[in-house]
Amino acid sequence: MIEHLELRAYGKINLGLDVVKKREDGYHEVRMIMQTVGLYDKIIMERRRRPGIRVETNLPYVPSGEGNLAWRAAKLLTDEFGLDGGVYISVWKKIPVAGGMAGGSTDAAAVLVGMNRLFRLGLTKRALMERGVSLGADVPYCILRGTALSEGIGERLSPLPPAPDCSVLLAKPQISVSTKAVYGSLKVDELLPSQHPDIDGMAEAIREENLDGVIERLGNVLETVTIPAHPEIGRIKEHMLKNGADGALMSGSGPTVFGLFKEQRAARDAFYALREAEEGRLVRQVYLTRLFRPGGSERREGRSR
C-alpha cells in the first residue's frame, strides 16, 4: 500500500481569454485556450493512521486550513468515501499566489489525484474532474493538463493537441489582483469586436502546429480592466517585447505576465534583462520555463523575492 507520494502541481497560462457574456446568476461565460507550463508547486502527501487533514506550506500568508483548496480537496474525498485515517500534505509554493496561474486550483487537483492513489479509491480522471469542479472552475482543467479549449464558466473542456513548443518567461509584479473584482468591473457589452481574441483561430493554429499563428492571436479581454488599474503590468509586457519576446500577455485576471519566445537564448537574455531593468524592481517573482508537453522534461530558472 502506498503511504507517501510526491506530486507536481503545474501552473497554467491563458493563451487566449474571451468573455462572451455575463449570466443572470452573476457568472461569466468564457472561451479560453488554457495551457500548462513547466512551473510547478511540489506536493508531498503522507497517509496517516490518526484521522484529520494537516496542511503545511512554505509561505506564512497561505492558509493551512479550510481556506486552502488543497485542504478542501482532501476533505471532499475523505467525507465522500468515509476514509479511515488522515493525511499530511506539504505544499511548497513556486507558482505565484493570486497571480492568474491557477496556483490554488492546481494544488487541489494534485491532492485529488494523490488521495485517489493513497487510499486506492479507483476513480478515473474524468471522475476526479467531475468532483473537482465543486472546488473551482479551474480544478478540472488542472487535472486534465496540457492544451485545451475551456468554455462555459471554465468547466467545459475540449482537449487540443500540444501547443507548439517555445520558451516562456513569467513575471509577477508586486501587486495583488482580485479575480472577482476584475470580472465585476468588466463591461462585456462595451467591448469592441477587435478586443475579443480569435479563440477559434488560435485553436486551429495549435492544430496546425503554427507557433506564429498562436502568437498573432494572443489576447485577453481582462487586460482592459486590470492594466488601466495597474499600469506596471503593461510596462512589463512592453519590456518583454522590447527584449525579444515574440508575444506577451497577462495571464487570467492577472497580474502575472508571460512572454513567449521562439529562441531559448533570447528568452534567457530577457530573463536577465528584466532582473536588471527598472521594471525588475516591480517584479516579485520571475521564472523562465517552457510549455508543458506530456512526457517531456520541464526545465526552469527562477527568482523569488
PDB file of C-alpha atoms in Angstrom:
ATOM      1  CA  MET A   1       0.000   0.000   0.000  1.00  0.00           C
ATOM      2  CA  ILE A   2       1.268   3.480  -0.918  1.00  0.00           C
ATOM      3  CA  GLU A   3       1.935   5.607   2.156  1.00  0.00           C
ATOM      4  CA  HIS A   4       3.919   8.519   0.672  1.00  0.00           C
ATOM      5  CA  LEU A   5       3.645  10.492  -2.576  1.00  0.00           C
ATOM      6  CA  GLU A   6       5.456  13.408  -4.190  1.00  0.00           C
ATOM      7  CA  LEU A   7       3.488  15.194  -6.892  1.00  0.00           C
ATOM      8  CA  ARG A   8       3.969  18.181  -9.188  1.00  0.00           C
ATOM      9  CA  ALA A   9       1.129  20.674  -9.422  1.00  0.00           C
ATOM     10  CA  TYR A  10       1.730  22.573 -12.657  1.00  0.00           C
ATOM     11  CA  GLY A  11       0.610  26.142 -13.293  1.00  0.00           C
ATOM     12  CA  LYS A  12      -1.261  27.412 -16.333  1.00  0.00           C
ATOM     13  CA  ILE A  13      -1.423  30.430 -18.592  1.00  0.00           C
ATOM     14  CA  ASN A  14      -4.216  31.608 -20.863  1.00  0.00           C
ATOM     15  CA  LEU A  15      -3.057  31.912 -24.459  1.00  0.00           C
ATOM     16  CA  GLY A  16      -6.451  33.383 -25.199  1.00  0.00           C
ATOM     17  CA  LEU A  17      -9.188  34.563 -22.824  1.00  0.00           C
ATOM     18  CA  ASP A  18     -12.512  35.865 -24.071  1.00  0.00           C
ATOM     19  CA  VAL A  19     -15.619  36.693 -22.067  1.00  0.00           C
ATOM     20  CA  VAL A  20     -18.775  36.107 -24.078  1.00  0.00           C
ATOM     21  CA  LYS A  21     -21.439  37.360 -21.686  1.00  0.00           C
ATOM     22  CA  LYS A  22     -22.468  37.799 -18.075  1.00  0.00           C
ATOM     23  CA  ARG A  23     -25.098  35.321 -16.978  1.00  0.00           C
ATOM     24  CA  GLU A  24     -28.130  36.084 -14.838  1.00  0.00           C
ATOM     25  CA  ASP A  25     -26.600  34.112 -11.945  1.00  0.00           C
ATOM     26  CA  GLY A  26     -23.629  36.503 -11.926  1.00  0.00           C
ATOM     27  CA  TYR A  27     -21.133  34.127 -13.530  1.00  0.00           C
ATOM     28  CA  HIS A  28     -19.437  34.940 -16.832  1.00  0.00           C
ATOM     29  CA  GLU A  29     -19.454  32.744 -19.928  1.00  0.00           C
ATOM     30  CA  VAL A  30     -15.882  32.412 -21.196  1.00  0.00           C
ATOM     31  CA  ARG A  31     -13.949  30.885 -24.080  1.00  0.00           C
ATOM     32  CA  MET A  32     -10.296  30.313 -23.282  1.00  0.00           C
ATOM     33  CA  ILE A  33      -7.264  28.471 -24.581  1.00  0.00           C
ATOM     34  CA  MET A  34      -5.662  27.003 -21.467  1.00  0.00           C
ATOM     35  CA  GLN A  35      -2.011  25.914 -21.473  1.00  0.00           C
ATOM     36  CA  THR A  36       0.006  24.168 -18.772  1.00  0.00           C
ATOM     37  CA  VAL A  37       3.544  25.456 -18.179  1.00  0.00           C
ATOM     38  CA  GLY A  38       6.576  23.832 -16.596  1.00  0.00           C
ATOM     39  CA  LEU A  39       6.468  25.882 -13.379  1.00  0.00           C
ATOM     40  CA  TYR A  40       5.033  23.800 -10.555  1.00  0.00           C
ATOM     41  CA  ASP A  41       4.319  23.570  -6.842  1.00  0.00           C
ATOM     42  CA  LYS A  42       5.679  20.477  -5.092  1.00  0.00           C
ATOM     43  CA  ILE A  43       3.089  18.495  -3.159  1.00  0.00           C
ATOM     44  CA  ILE A  44       4.128  15.853  -0.597  1.00  0.00           C
ATOM     45  CA  MET A  45       1.377  13.638   0.805  1.00  0.00           C
ATOM     46  CA  GLU A  46       1.590  11.064   3.603  1.00  0.00           C
ATOM     47  CA  ARG A  47      -1.152   8.730   4.717  1.00  0.00           C
ATOM     48  CA  ARG A  48      -1.565   8.623   8.495  1.00  0.00           C
ATOM     49  CA  ARG A  49      -3.468   6.396  10.897  1.00  0.00           C
ATOM     50  CA  ARG A  50      -4.768   9.247  13.032  1.00  0.00           C
ATOM     51  CA  PRO A  51      -7.826  10.945  11.470  1.00  0.00           C
ATOM     52  CA  GLY A  52      -7.541  14.515  10.290  1.00  0.00           C
ATOM     53  CA  ILE A  53      -6.093  16.638   7.498  1.00  0.00           C
ATOM     54  CA  ARG A  54      -2.954  18.636   8.119  1.00  0.00           C
ATOM     55  CA  VAL A  55      -1.608  21.088   5.537  1.00  0.00           C
ATOM     56  CA  GLU A  56       1.686  22.960   5.759  1.00  0.00           C
ATOM     57  CA  THR A  57       3.124  25.443   3.257  1.00  0.00           C
ATOM     58  CA  ASN A  58       6.394  27.296   2.806  1.00  0.00           C
ATOM     59  CA  LEU A  59       4.591  30.665   2.754  1.00  0.00           C
ATOM     60  CA  PRO A  60       3.246  32.100   6.020  1.00  0.00           C
ATOM     61  CA  TYR A  61       0.436  34.015   4.314  1.00  0.00           C
ATOM     62  CA  VAL A  62      -1.036  30.922   2.622  1.00  0.00           C
ATOM     63  CA  PRO A  63      -3.811  29.416   4.787  1.00  0.00           C
ATOM     64  CA  SER A  64      -3.384  25.874   6.097  1.00  0.00           C
ATOM     65  CA  GLY A  65      -6.996  25.018   6.983  1.00  0.00           C
ATOM     66  CA  GLU A  66     -10.355  25.331   5.258  1.00  0.00           C
ATOM     67  CA  GLY A  67      -9.169  28.398   3.364  1.00  0.00           C
ATOM     68  CA  ASN A  68      -6.680  26.250   1.432  1.00  0.00           C
ATOM     69  CA  LEU A  69      -8.044  24.467  -1.651  1.00  0.00           C
ATOM     70  CA  ALA A  70      -5.651  21.559  -1.069  1.00  0.00           C
ATOM     71  CA  TRP A  71      -7.222  21.009   2.375  1.00  0.00           C
ATOM     72  CA  ARG A  72     -10.712  21.219   0.887  1.00  0.00           C
ATOM     73  CA  ALA A  73      -9.802  18.705  -1.826  1.00  0.00           C
ATOM     74  CA  ALA A  74      -8.659  16.182   0.772  1.00  0.00           C
ATOM     75  CA  LYS A  75     -11.777  16.855   2.847  1.00  0.00           C
ATOM     76  CA  LEU A  76     -14.023  16.329  -0.167  1.00  0.00           C
ATOM     77  CA  LEU A  77     -12.858  12.758  -0.772  1.00  0.00           C
ATOM     78  CA  THR A  78     -12.461  11.960   2.934  1.00  0.00           C
ATOM     79  CA  ASP A  79     -16.117  12.782   3.544  1.00  0.00           C
ATOM     80  CA  GLU A  80     -17.457  11.164   0.380  1.00  0.00           C
ATOM     81  CA  PHE A  81     -15.731   7.831   0.972  1.00  0.00           C
ATOM     82  CA  GLY A  82     -15.736   7.853   4.759  1.00  0.00           C
ATOM     83  CA  LEU A  83     -11.987   7.305   4.789  1.00  0.00           C
ATOM     84  CA  ASP A  84     -10.285   5.902   7.862  1.00  0.00           C
ATOM     85  CA  GLY A  85      -7.121   7.632   8.961  1.00  0.00           C
ATOM     86  CA  GLY A  86      -5.826  11.000   7.888  1.00  0.00           C
ATOM     87  CA  VAL A  87      -3.392  12.685   5.554  1.00  0.00           C
ATOM     88  CA  TYR A  88      -0.487  15.115   5.869  1.00  0.00           C
ATOM     89  CA  ILE A  89       0.014  17.491   2.935  1.00  0.00           C
ATOM     90  CA  SER A  90       3.056  19.691   2.377  1.00  0.00           C
ATOM     91  CA  VAL A  91       2.661  22.379  -0.297  1.00  0.00           C
ATOM     92  CA  TRP A  92       5.893  24.012  -1.493  1.00  0.00           C
ATOM     93  CA  LYS A  93       4.731  27.028  -3.472  1.00  0.00           C
ATOM     94  CA  LYS A  94       6.554  28.288  -6.566  1.00  0.00           C
ATOM     95  CA  ILE A  95       3.579  29.334  -8.676  1.00  0.00           C
ATOM     96  CA  PRO A  96       2.772  32.983  -7.892  1.00  0.00           C
ATOM     97  CA  VAL A  97      -0.045  33.232  -5.352  1.00  0.00           C
ATOM     98  CA  ALA A  98      -3.090  35.112  -6.689  1.00  0.00           C
ATOM     99  CA  GLY A  99      -1.226  35.533  -9.939  1.00  0.00           C
ATOM    100  CA  GLY A 100      -3.690  34.318 -12.565  1.00  0.00           C
ATOM    101  CA  MET A 101      -1.943  30.952 -12.952  1.00  0.00           C
ATOM    102  CA  ALA A 102      -4.414  28.709 -11.057  1.00  0.00           C
ATOM    103  CA  GLY A 103      -1.944  28.055  -8.246  1.00  0.00           C
ATOM    104  CA  GLY A 104      -4.579  27.090  -5.678  1.00  0.00           C
ATOM    105  CA  SER A 105      -6.601  25.110  -8.196  1.00  0.00           C
ATOM    106  CA  THR A 106      -3.631  23.059  -9.370  1.00  0.00           C
ATOM    107  CA  ASP A 107      -2.697  22.225  -5.768  1.00  0.00           C
ATOM    108  CA  ALA A 108      -6.262  20.999  -5.216  1.00  0.00           C
ATOM    109  CA  ALA A 109      -6.094  18.967  -8.420  1.00  0.00           C
ATOM    110  CA  ALA A 110      -2.859  17.302  -7.314  1.00  0.00           C
ATOM    111  CA  VAL A 111      -4.353  16.464  -3.916  1.00  0.00           C
ATOM    112  CA  LEU A 112      -7.402  14.848  -5.541  1.00  0.00           C
ATOM    113  CA  VAL A 113      -5.069  12.716  -7.647  1.00  0.00           C
ATOM    114  CA  GLY A 114      -2.937  11.923  -4.595  1.00  0.00           C
ATOM    115  CA  MET A 115      -5.882  10.974  -2.390  1.00  0.00           C
ATOM    116  CA  ASN A 116      -7.142   8.677  -5.141  1.00  0.00           C
ATOM    117  CA  ARG A 117      -3.800   6.882  -5.184  1.00  0.00           C
ATOM    118  CA  LEU A 118      -3.067   6.871  -1.443  1.00  0.00           C
ATOM    119  CA  PHE A 119      -6.460   5.450  -0.495  1.00  0.00           C
ATOM    120  CA  ARG A 120      -6.928   3.334  -3.626  1.00  0.00           C
ATOM    121  CA  LEU A 121     -10.291   4.860  -4.459  1.00  0.00           C
ATOM    122  CA  GLY A 122     -10.262   3.684  -8.080  1.00  0.00           C
ATOM    123  CA  LEU A 123     -11.584   6.944  -9.525  1.00  0.00           C
ATOM    124  CA  THR A 124     -10.932   7.718 -13.184  1.00  0.00           C
ATOM    125  CA  LYS A 125      -9.524  11.040 -14.332  1.00  0.00           C
ATOM    126  CA  ARG A 126     -12.991  12.005 -15.546  1.00  0.00           C
ATOM    127  CA  ALA A 127     -14.496  11.168 -12.146  1.00  0.00           C
ATOM    128  CA  LEU A 128     -11.867  13.297 -10.407  1.00  0.00           C
ATOM    129  CA  MET A 129     -12.582  16.180 -12.791  1.00  0.00           C
ATOM    130  CA  GLU A 130     -16.313  15.951 -12.068  1.00  0.00           C
ATOM    131  CA  ARG A 131     -15.618  16.236  -8.349  1.00  0.00           C
ATOM    132  CA  GLY A 132     -13.028  18.972  -8.814  1.00  0.00           C
ATOM    133  CA  VAL A 133     -15.467  21.456 -10.336  1.00  0.00           C
ATOM    134  CA  SER A 134     -17.136  21.827  -6.925  1.00  0.00           C
ATOM    135  CA  LEU A 135     -13.830  23.273  -5.655  1.00  0.00           C
ATOM    136  CA  GLY A 136     -13.323  25.710  -8.531  1.00  0.00           C
ATOM    137  CA  ALA A 137     -13.805  26.076 -12.268  1.00  0.00           C
ATOM    138  CA  ASP A 138     -10.071  25.670 -12.995  1.00  0.00           C
ATOM    139  CA  VAL A 139      -9.634  22.444 -10.995  1.00  0.00           C
ATOM    140  CA  PRO A 140     -10.893  20.046 -13.714  1.00  0.00           C
ATOM    141  CA  TYR A 141      -8.507  21.603 -16.225  1.00  0.00           C
ATOM    142  CA  CYS A 142      -5.594  21.285 -13.780  1.00  0.00           C
ATOM    143  CA  ILE A 143      -6.352  17.564 -13.525  1.00  0.00           C
ATOM    144  CA  LEU A 144      -6.536  17.286 -17.330  1.00  0.00           C
ATOM    145  CA  ARG A 145      -3.416  19.423 -18.058  1.00  0.00           C
ATOM    146  CA  GLY A 146      -1.950  20.198 -21.467  1.00  0.00           C
ATOM    147  CA  THR A 147      -3.670  22.388 -24.052  1.00  0.00           C
ATOM    148  CA  ALA A 148      -7.445  22.743 -24.028  1.00  0.00           C
ATOM    149  CA  LEU A 149     -10.385  24.887 -25.082  1.00  0.00           C
ATOM    150  CA  SER A 150     -12.328  25.923 -21.978  1.00  0.00           C
ATOM    151  CA  GLU A 151     -15.942  27.093 -22.209  1.00  0.00           C
ATOM    152  CA  GLY A 152     -18.968  27.741 -20.004  1.00  0.00           C
ATOM    153  CA  ILE A 153     -17.677  29.121 -16.699  1.00  0.00           C
ATOM    154  CA  GLY A 154     -14.450  27.253 -17.444  1.00  0.00           C
ATOM    155  CA  GLU A 155     -15.670  23.758 -16.646  1.00  0.00           C
ATOM    156  CA  ARG A 156     -16.389  22.537 -20.224  1.00  0.00           C
ATOM    157  CA  LEU A 157     -13.100  21.294 -21.623  1.00  0.00           C
ATOM    158  CA  SER A 158     -12.123  20.139 -25.104  1.00  0.00           C
ATOM    159  CA  PRO A 159      -8.531  18.808 -25.275  1.00  0.00           C
ATOM    160  CA  LEU A 160      -6.345  20.152 -28.072  1.00  0.00           C
ATOM    161  CA  PRO A 161      -3.047  18.820 -29.461  1.00  0.00           C
ATOM    162  CA  PRO A 162       0.052  20.094 -27.622  1.00  0.00           C
ATOM    163  CA  ALA A 163       0.781  23.722 -28.460  1.00  0.00           C
ATOM    164  CA  PRO A 164       3.977  24.376 -30.457  1.00  0.00           C
ATOM    165  CA  ASP A 165       6.951  24.292 -28.117  1.00  0.00           C
ATOM    166  CA  CYS A 166       8.573  27.542 -27.017  1.00  0.00           C
ATOM    167  CA  SER A 167      10.227  29.198 -24.045  1.00  0.00           C
ATOM    168  CA  VAL A 168       8.057  31.067 -21.539  1.00  0.00           C
ATOM    169  CA  LEU A 169       9.132  33.979 -19.335  1.00  0.00           C
ATOM    170  CA  LEU A 170       6.852  34.564 -16.333  1.00  0.00           C
ATOM    171  CA  ALA A 171       6.865  37.703 -14.195  1.00  0.00           C
ATOM    172  CA  LYS A 172       4.542  38.635 -11.320  1.00  0.00           C
ATOM    173  CA  PRO A 173       4.631  42.260 -10.174  1.00  0.00           C
ATOM    174  CA  GLN A 174       4.384  43.116  -6.501  1.00  0.00           C
ATOM    175  CA  ILE A 175       0.651  43.705  -6.541  1.00  0.00           C
ATOM    176  CA  SER A 176      -2.432  41.637  -5.820  1.00  0.00           C
ATOM    177  CA  VAL A 177      -5.479  41.445  -8.052  1.00  0.00           C
ATOM    178  CA  SER A 178      -8.942  40.224  -7.106  1.00  0.00           C
ATOM    179  CA  THR A 179     -10.384  37.961  -9.801  1.00  0.00           C
ATOM    180  CA  LYS A 180     -13.902  38.702  -8.546  1.00  0.00           C
ATOM    181  CA  ALA A 181     -13.281  42.455  -8.740  1.00  0.00           C
ATOM    182  CA  VAL A 182     -11.820  42.244 -12.257  1.00  0.00           C
ATOM    183  CA  TYR A 183     -14.783  40.299 -13.627  1.00  0.00           C
ATOM    184  CA  GLY A 184     -17.151  42.582 -11.727  1.00  0.00           C
ATOM    185  CA  SER A 185     -15.634  45.638 -13.425  1.00  0.00           C
ATOM    186  CA  LEU A 186     -15.638  44.160 -16.936  1.00  0.00           C
ATOM    187  CA  LYS A 187     -18.250  45.759 -19.216  1.00  0.00           C
ATOM    188  CA  VAL A 188     -18.771  42.938 -21.696  1.00  0.00           C
ATOM    189  CA  ASP A 189     -21.332  44.853 -23.761  1.00  0.00           C
ATOM    190  CA  GLU A 190     -18.904  47.758 -24.212  1.00  0.00           C
ATOM    191  CA  LEU A 191     -16.026  45.706 -25.624  1.00  0.00           C
ATOM    192  CA  LEU A 192     -15.096  46.403 -29.224  1.00  0.00           C
ATOM    193  CA  PRO A 193     -15.047  43.464 -31.670  1.00  0.00           C
ATOM    194  CA  SER A 194     -11.278  43.937 -32.009  1.00  0.00           C
ATOM    195  CA  GLN A 195     -10.841  43.412 -28.255  1.00  0.00           C
ATOM    196  CA  HIS A 196     -12.176  39.867 -28.422  1.00  0.00           C
ATOM    197  CA  PRO A 197      -9.379  37.358 -29.160  1.00  0.00           C
ATOM    198  CA  ASP A 198      -9.765  34.915 -32.036  1.00  0.00           C
ATOM    199  CA  ILE A 199     -10.168  31.755 -29.959  1.00  0.00           C
ATOM    200  CA  ASP A 200     -11.224  29.527 -32.863  1.00  0.00           C
ATOM    201  CA  GLY A 201      -8.315  30.771 -34.972  1.00  0.00           C
ATOM    202  CA  MET A 202      -5.866  30.071 -32.176  1.00  0.00           C
ATOM    203  CA  ALA A 203      -7.236  26.553 -31.725  1.00  0.00           C
ATOM    204  CA  GLU A 204      -6.748  25.953 -35.447  1.00  0.00           C
ATOM    205  CA  ALA A 205      -3.184  27.342 -35.314  1.00  0.00           C
ATOM    206  CA  ILE A 206      -2.428  24.913 -32.471  1.00  0.00           C
ATOM    207  CA  ARG A 207      -3.801  22.006 -34.514  1.00  0.00           C
ATOM    208  CA  GLU A 208      -1.585  23.107 -37.419  1.00  0.00           C
ATOM    209  CA  GLU A 209       1.467  23.434 -35.096  1.00  0.00           C
ATOM    210  CA  ASN A 210       1.746  27.050 -36.220  1.00  0.00           C
ATOM    211  CA  LEU A 211       3.518  28.969 -33.451  1.00  0.00           C
ATOM    212  CA  ASP A 212       3.362  32.254 -35.377  1.00  0.00           C
ATOM    213  CA  GLY A 213      -0.396  31.812 -35.687  1.00  0.00           C
ATOM    214  CA  VAL A 214      -0.686  31.290 -31.936  1.00  0.00           C
ATOM    215  CA  ILE A 215       1.430  34.339 -31.122  1.00  0.00           C
ATOM    216  CA  GLU A 216      -0.510  36.544 -33.548  1.00  0.00           C
ATOM    217  CA  ARG A 217      -3.742  35.674 -31.752  1.00  0.00           C
ATOM    218  CA  LEU A 218      -2.659  36.165 -28.130  1.00  0.00           C
ATOM    219  CA  GLY A 219      -5.388  38.123 -26.390  1.00  0.00           C
ATOM    220  CA  ASN A 220      -7.073  38.602 -23.027  1.00  0.00           C
ATOM    221  CA  VAL A 221     -10.144  40.816 -22.603  1.00  0.00           C
ATOM    222  CA  LEU A 222      -9.463  41.139 -18.867  1.00  0.00           C
ATOM    223  CA  GLU A 223      -6.453  43.325 -19.700  1.00  0.00           C
ATOM    224  CA  THR A 224      -8.990  46.081 -20.439  1.00  0.00           C
ATOM    225  CA  VAL A 225      -9.733  46.163 -16.704  1.00  0.00           C
ATOM    226  CA  THR A 226      -6.512  45.133 -14.984  1.00  0.00           C
ATOM    227  CA  ILE A 227      -3.920  47.132 -16.943  1.00  0.00           C
ATOM    228  CA  PRO A 228      -5.620  50.548 -16.518  1.00  0.00           C
ATOM    229  CA  ALA A 229      -5.795  49.826 -12.779  1.00  0.00           C
ATOM    230  CA  HIS A 230      -2.198  48.553 -12.645  1.00  0.00           C
ATOM    231  CA  PRO A 231      -0.091  50.156 -15.431  1.00  0.00           C
ATOM    232  CA  GLU A 232       3.004  48.243 -14.327  1.00  0.00           C
ATOM    233  CA  ILE A 233       1.513  45.159 -15.981  1.00  0.00           C
ATOM    234  CA  GLY A 234       1.602  46.946 -19.316  1.00  0.00           C
ATOM    235  CA  ARG A 235       5.151  48.147 -18.673  1.00  0.00           C
ATOM    236  CA  ILE A 236       6.335  44.596 -18.008  1.00  0.00           C
ATOM    237  CA  LYS A 237       4.670  43.434 -21.236  1.00  0.00           C
ATOM    238  CA  GLU A 238       6.406  46.198 -23.172  1.00  0.00           C
ATOM    239  CA  HIS A 239       9.754  45.347 -21.582  1.00  0.00           C
ATOM    240  CA  MET A 240       9.444  41.707 -22.626  1.00  0.00           C
ATOM    241  CA  LEU A 241       8.565  42.668 -26.197  1.00  0.00           C
ATOM    242  CA  LYS A 242      11.480  45.125 -26.412  1.00  0.00           C
ATOM    243  CA  ASN A 243      13.808  42.396 -25.173  1.00  0.00           C
ATOM    244  CA  GLY A 244      12.987  39.737 -27.713  1.00  0.00           C
ATOM    245  CA  ALA A 245       9.616  38.239 -26.759  1.00  0.00           C
ATOM    246  CA  ASP A 246       7.662  37.226 -29.842  1.00  0.00           C
ATOM    247  CA  GLY A 247       4.457  37.828 -27.890  1.00  0.00           C
ATOM    248  CA  ALA A 248       3.436  38.842 -24.364  1.00  0.00           C
ATOM    249  CA  LEU A 249       0.169  38.744 -22.442  1.00  0.00           C
ATOM    250  CA  MET A 250      -1.330  38.915 -18.978  1.00  0.00           C
ATOM    251  CA  SER A 251      -2.467  35.520 -17.694  1.00  0.00           C
ATOM    252  CA  GLY A 252      -6.008  35.160 -16.362  1.00  0.00           C
ATOM    253  CA  SER A 253      -7.166  38.146 -14.332  1.00  0.00           C
ATOM    254  CA  GLY A 254      -3.514  38.973 -13.641  1.00  0.00           C
ATOM    255  CA  PRO A 255      -1.207  40.251 -12.556  1.00  0.00           C
ATOM    256  CA  THR A 256       1.316  37.661 -13.880  1.00  0.00           C
ATOM    257  CA  VAL A 257       2.651  38.457 -17.360  1.00  0.00           C
ATOM    258  CA  PHE A 258       4.105  35.856 -19.706  1.00  0.00           C
ATOM    259  CA  GLY A 259       6.273  36.225 -22.776  1.00  0.00           C
ATOM    260  CA  LEU A 260       6.622  33.597 -25.499  1.00  0.00           C
ATOM    261  CA  PHE A 261       9.998  33.169 -27.201  1.00  0.00           C
ATOM    262  CA  LYS A 262      10.819  31.080 -30.246  1.00  0.00           C
ATOM    263  CA  GLU A 263      14.517  31.170 -29.326  1.00  0.00           C
ATOM    264  CA  GLN A 264      15.674  29.908 -25.933  1.00  0.00           C
ATOM    265  CA  ARG A 265      18.729  32.209 -25.934  1.00  0.00           C
ATOM    266  CA  ALA A 266      16.504  35.251 -26.428  1.00  0.00           C
ATOM    267  CA  ALA A 267      14.333  34.116 -23.536  1.00  0.00           C
ATOM    268  CA  ARG A 268      17.367  33.711 -21.292  1.00  0.00           C
ATOM    269  CA  ASP A 269      18.653  37.166 -22.226  1.00  0.00           C
ATOM    270  CA  ALA A 270      15.233  38.675 -21.499  1.00  0.00           C
ATOM    271  CA  PHE A 271      15.132  36.874 -18.146  1.00  0.00           C
ATOM    272  CA  TYR A 272      18.320  38.576 -17.010  1.00  0.00           C
ATOM    273  CA  ALA A 273      17.390  41.896 -18.640  1.00  0.00           C
ATOM    274  CA  LEU A 274      14.158  42.004 -16.654  1.00  0.00           C
ATOM    275  CA  ARG A 275      16.055  41.446 -13.423  1.00  0.00           C
ATOM    276  CA  GLU A 276      18.367  44.365 -14.162  1.00  0.00           C
ATOM    277  CA  ALA A 277      15.870  46.856 -15.590  1.00  0.00           C
ATOM    278  CA  GLU A 278      13.697  49.344 -13.737  1.00  0.00           C
ATOM    279  CA  GLU A 279      10.704  47.056 -14.314  1.00  0.00           C
ATOM    280  CA  GLY A 280      12.588  44.347 -12.422  1.00  0.00           C
ATOM    281  CA  ARG A 281      12.108  46.302  -9.203  1.00  0.00           C
ATOM    282  CA  LEU A 282       8.371  45.925  -9.701  1.00  0.00           C
ATOM    283  CA  VAL A 283       8.604  42.146 -10.013  1.00  0.00           C
ATOM    284  CA  ARG A 284       8.363  39.821  -7.039  1.00  0.00           C
ATOM    285  CA  GLN A 285       8.811  36.578  -8.957  1.00  0.00           C
ATOM    286  CA  VAL A 286      10.329  35.851 -12.363  1.00  0.00           C
ATOM    287  CA  TYR A 287      10.744  32.415 -13.929  1.00  0.00           C
ATOM    288  CA  LEU A 288      11.961  31.002 -17.215  1.00  0.00           C
ATOM    289  CA  THR A 289      10.315  27.767 -18.274  1.00  0.00           C
ATOM    290  CA  ARG A 290       8.643  26.110 -21.271  1.00  0.00           C
ATOM    291  CA  LEU A 291       5.197  24.998 -22.284  1.00  0.00           C
ATOM    292  CA  PHE A 292       4.279  21.709 -20.659  1.00  0.00           C
ATOM    293  CA  ARG A 293       4.284  18.756 -23.018  1.00  0.00           C
ATOM    294  CA  PRO A 294       3.068  15.372 -21.737  1.00  0.00           C
ATOM    295  CA  GLY A 295       6.018  13.040 -21.307  1.00  0.00           C
ATOM    296  CA  GLY A 296       8.561  15.840 -21.760  1.00  0.00           C
ATOM    297  CA  SER A 297      11.050  17.295 -19.297  1.00  0.00           C
ATOM    298  CA  GLU A 298      10.493  20.721 -17.762  1.00  0.00           C
ATOM    299  CA  ARG A 299      13.447  22.981 -17.105  1.00  0.00           C
ATOM    300  CA  ARG A 300      13.114  26.238 -15.248  1.00  0.00           C
ATOM    301  CA  GLU A 301      15.170  29.060 -13.896  1.00  0.00           C
ATOM    302  CA  GLY A 302      13.709  31.397 -11.377  1.00  0.00           C
ATOM    303  CA  ARG A 303      13.938  34.055  -8.745  1.00  0.00           C
ATOM    304  CA  SER A 304      11.528  34.875  -5.967  1.00  0.00           C
ATOM    305  CA  ARG A 305      11.865  37.858  -3.695  1.00  0.00           C
TER     306      ARG A 305
END
